Structures are given as C-alpha cells and as structure tokens.
Amino acid sequence: SLCMPKRQLDNIVETLYALDKIAPGTANYDTLLYGIECKYYSARPECENFVLHGTREIYAIGDGAGITRSLSQAAANGLYVADQILAAR
C-alpha cells in the first residue's frame, strides 16, 4: 500500500474477513475500499494563539491542530482564526 502502513492495512483486511462471516460476500475480489481516512486527534502541536511555536505565520487549526473532530467544526474554527488574524493586522 502506498497510502497507509502495512499494519493498518492488515487490520482492515482482517476486519473484512470477520465481517464476511456476518455478511457473506463482503470479503470477495469485487470489494472496493475507497476514501480511507486516518485521523490523529491526539496530535496537538505546540501553539500560542493558533500560531505554531518557532514560526511567525504558520497556523494550526481544525483537525490538524487536534481541536476539532468534524468538517463543520474545522470550517468554523478556520473562520474564527481568520477573523482573529484579520483583527490583529
């Protein structure tokens, strides 16, 4: 796999085979997986007022900052931080 570690891919395959016992046909050659998403909510970069430590204008917001858990929350956080940036200028 080029998009994720082998251990995670092995876990997905194992889950497919387990699901196949409950829903026969799930683990077959026609099964297509797409849109696999890995979230790292515990990743919390060191920031002050959303600015990454050691930088001047690199902001950590939304899911990348570990403070939101959905697209709508991340979007709202982006709007909030944009307002803060504009107000500071």
PDB file of C-alpha atoms in Angstrom:
ATOM      1  CA  SER A   1       0.000   0.000   0.000  1.00  0.00           C
ATOM      2  CA  LEU A   2       1.209   3.490  -0.800  1.00  0.00           C
ATOM      3  CA  CYS A   3      -1.267   5.290   1.429  1.00  0.00           C
ATOM      4  CA  MET A   4      -1.023   3.637   4.840  1.00  0.00           C
ATOM      5  CA  PRO A   5       1.207   1.469   6.999  1.00  0.00           C
ATOM      6  CA  LYS A   6       1.027  -2.297   6.426  1.00  0.00           C
ATOM      7  CA  ARG A   7      -0.193  -2.910   9.978  1.00  0.00           C
ATOM      8  CA  GLN A   8      -3.264  -0.757   9.373  1.00  0.00           C
ATOM      9  CA  LEU A   9      -3.937  -2.387   6.011  1.00  0.00           C
ATOM     10  CA  ASP A  10      -3.646  -5.844   7.617  1.00  0.00           C
ATOM     11  CA  ASN A  11      -6.202  -4.772  10.242  1.00  0.00           C
ATOM     12  CA  ILE A  12      -8.638  -3.685   7.525  1.00  0.00           C
ATOM     13  CA  VAL A  13      -8.261  -6.990   5.663  1.00  0.00           C
ATOM     14  CA  GLU A  14      -8.747  -8.928   8.912  1.00  0.00           C
ATOM     15  CA  THR A  15     -11.890  -6.905   9.633  1.00  0.00           C
ATOM     16  CA  LEU A  16     -13.243  -7.637   6.143  1.00  0.00           C
ATOM     17  CA  TYR A  17     -12.840 -11.381   6.712  1.00  0.00           C
ATOM     18  CA  ALA A  18     -14.551 -11.123  10.107  1.00  0.00           C
ATOM     19  CA  LEU A  19     -17.389  -9.110   8.552  1.00  0.00           C
ATOM     20  CA  ASP A  20     -17.670 -11.715   5.795  1.00  0.00           C
ATOM     21  CA  LYS A  21     -18.744 -14.247   8.446  1.00  0.00           C
ATOM     22  CA  ILE A  22     -21.664 -11.989   9.377  1.00  0.00           C
ATOM     23  CA  ALA A  23     -22.436 -10.641   5.898  1.00  0.00           C
ATOM     24  CA  PRO A  24     -21.262 -13.281   3.397  1.00  0.00           C
ATOM     25  CA  GLY A  25     -19.812 -11.851   0.214  1.00  0.00           C
ATOM     26  CA  THR A  26     -18.217  -8.838   1.877  1.00  0.00           C
ATOM     27  CA  ALA A  27     -14.685 -10.199   1.513  1.00  0.00           C
ATOM     28  CA  ASN A  28     -14.539 -11.019  -2.187  1.00  0.00           C
ATOM     29  CA  TYR A  29     -12.430  -9.872  -5.102  1.00  0.00           C
ATOM     30  CA  ASP A  30     -15.067  -7.336  -6.164  1.00  0.00           C
ATOM     31  CA  THR A  31     -14.989  -5.468  -2.844  1.00  0.00           C
ATOM     32  CA  LEU A  32     -13.618  -1.969  -3.315  1.00  0.00           C
ATOM     33  CA  LEU A  33     -12.378   0.192  -0.461  1.00  0.00           C
ATOM     34  CA  TYR A  34     -12.096   3.900  -1.067  1.00  0.00           C
ATOM     35  CA  GLY A  35     -11.871   7.106   0.895  1.00  0.00           C
ATOM     36  CA  ILE A  36      -9.890   5.610   3.728  1.00  0.00           C
ATOM     37  CA  GLU A  37      -9.284   8.335   6.249  1.00  0.00           C
ATOM     38  CA  CYS A  38      -6.861   8.319   9.149  1.00  0.00           C
ATOM     39  CA  LYS A  39      -7.483  10.777  11.949  1.00  0.00           C
ATOM     40  CA  TYR A  40      -4.931  11.663  14.565  1.00  0.00           C
ATOM     41  CA  TYR A  41      -6.902  13.561  17.194  1.00  0.00           C
ATOM     42  CA  SER A  42      -4.187  13.218  19.787  1.00  0.00           C
ATOM     43  CA  ALA A  43      -1.753  15.221  17.635  1.00  0.00           C
ATOM     44  CA  ARG A  44      -1.529  18.591  19.333  1.00  0.00           C
ATOM     45  CA  PRO A  45       1.258  20.812  18.024  1.00  0.00           C
ATOM     46  CA  GLU A  46       2.595  23.448  20.403  1.00  0.00           C
ATOM     47  CA  CYS A  47       0.831  26.710  19.609  1.00  0.00           C
ATOM     48  CA  GLU A  48       0.102  30.090  21.072  1.00  0.00           C
ATOM     49  CA  ASN A  49      -2.991  31.804  19.669  1.00  0.00           C
ATOM     50  CA  PHE A  50      -3.035  29.147  16.927  1.00  0.00           C
ATOM     51  CA  VAL A  51       0.495  30.080  15.745  1.00  0.00           C
ATOM     52  CA  LEU A  52       2.919  27.154  15.710  1.00  0.00           C
ATOM     53  CA  HIS A  53       5.823  27.668  18.114  1.00  0.00           C
ATOM     54  CA  GLY A  54       9.009  28.639  16.331  1.00  0.00           C
ATOM     55  CA  THR A  55       7.155  30.154  13.357  1.00  0.00           C
ATOM     56  CA  ARG A  56       5.734  33.542  12.546  1.00  0.00           C
ATOM     57  CA  GLU A  57       2.698  32.952  10.388  1.00  0.00           C
ATOM     58  CA  ILE A  58       2.008  29.231  10.281  1.00  0.00           C
ATOM     59  CA  TYR A  59      -1.312  28.500  11.935  1.00  0.00           C
ATOM     60  CA  ALA A  60      -2.524  25.162  13.268  1.00  0.00           C
ATOM     61  CA  ILE A  61      -6.299  24.976  13.089  1.00  0.00           C
ATOM     62  CA  GLY A  62      -9.076  22.431  12.735  1.00  0.00           C
ATOM     63  CA  ASP A  63      -8.337  18.710  12.715  1.00  0.00           C
ATOM     64  CA  GLY A  64      -4.627  19.326  12.104  1.00  0.00           C
ATOM     65  CA  ALA A  65      -4.402  21.101  15.442  1.00  0.00           C
ATOM     66  CA  GLY A  66      -6.250  18.311  17.223  1.00  0.00           C
ATOM     67  CA  ILE A  67      -9.032  20.615  18.396  1.00  0.00           C
ATOM     68  CA  THR A  68     -11.923  19.676  16.099  1.00  0.00           C
ATOM     69  CA  ARG A  69     -13.476  16.384  15.052  1.00  0.00           C
ATOM     70  CA  SER A  70     -15.637  17.158  12.040  1.00  0.00           C
ATOM     71  CA  LEU A  71     -15.651  19.139   8.818  1.00  0.00           C
ATOM     72  CA  SER A  72     -18.180  21.644  10.141  1.00  0.00           C
ATOM     73  CA  GLN A  73     -16.165  22.225  13.330  1.00  0.00           C
ATOM     74  CA  ALA A  74     -12.951  22.577  11.312  1.00  0.00           C
ATOM     75  CA  ALA A  75     -14.644  25.063   8.968  1.00  0.00           C
ATOM     76  CA  ALA A  76     -15.977  27.103  11.891  1.00  0.00           C
ATOM     77  CA  ASN A  77     -12.535  27.035  13.512  1.00  0.00           C
ATOM     78  CA  GLY A  78     -10.988  28.263  10.249  1.00  0.00           C
ATOM     79  CA  LEU A  79     -13.416  31.176  10.079  1.00  0.00           C
ATOM     80  CA  TYR A  80     -12.740  32.060  13.716  1.00  0.00           C
ATOM     81  CA  VAL A  81      -8.964  32.008  13.262  1.00  0.00           C
ATOM     82  CA  ALA A  82      -9.247  34.029  10.032  1.00  0.00           C
ATOM     83  CA  ASP A  83     -11.201  36.684  11.956  1.00  0.00           C
ATOM     84  CA  GLN A  84      -8.509  36.695  14.671  1.00  0.00           C
ATOM     85  CA  ILE A  85      -5.736  37.080  12.079  1.00  0.00           C
ATOM     86  CA  LEU A  86      -7.517  39.956  10.330  1.00  0.00           C
ATOM     87  CA  ALA A  87      -8.307  41.694  13.628  1.00  0.00           C
ATOM     88  CA  ALA A  88      -4.636  41.524  14.661  1.00  0.00           C
ATOM     89  CA  ARG A  89      -3.456  43.287  11.487  1.00  0.00           C
TER      90      ARG A  89
END
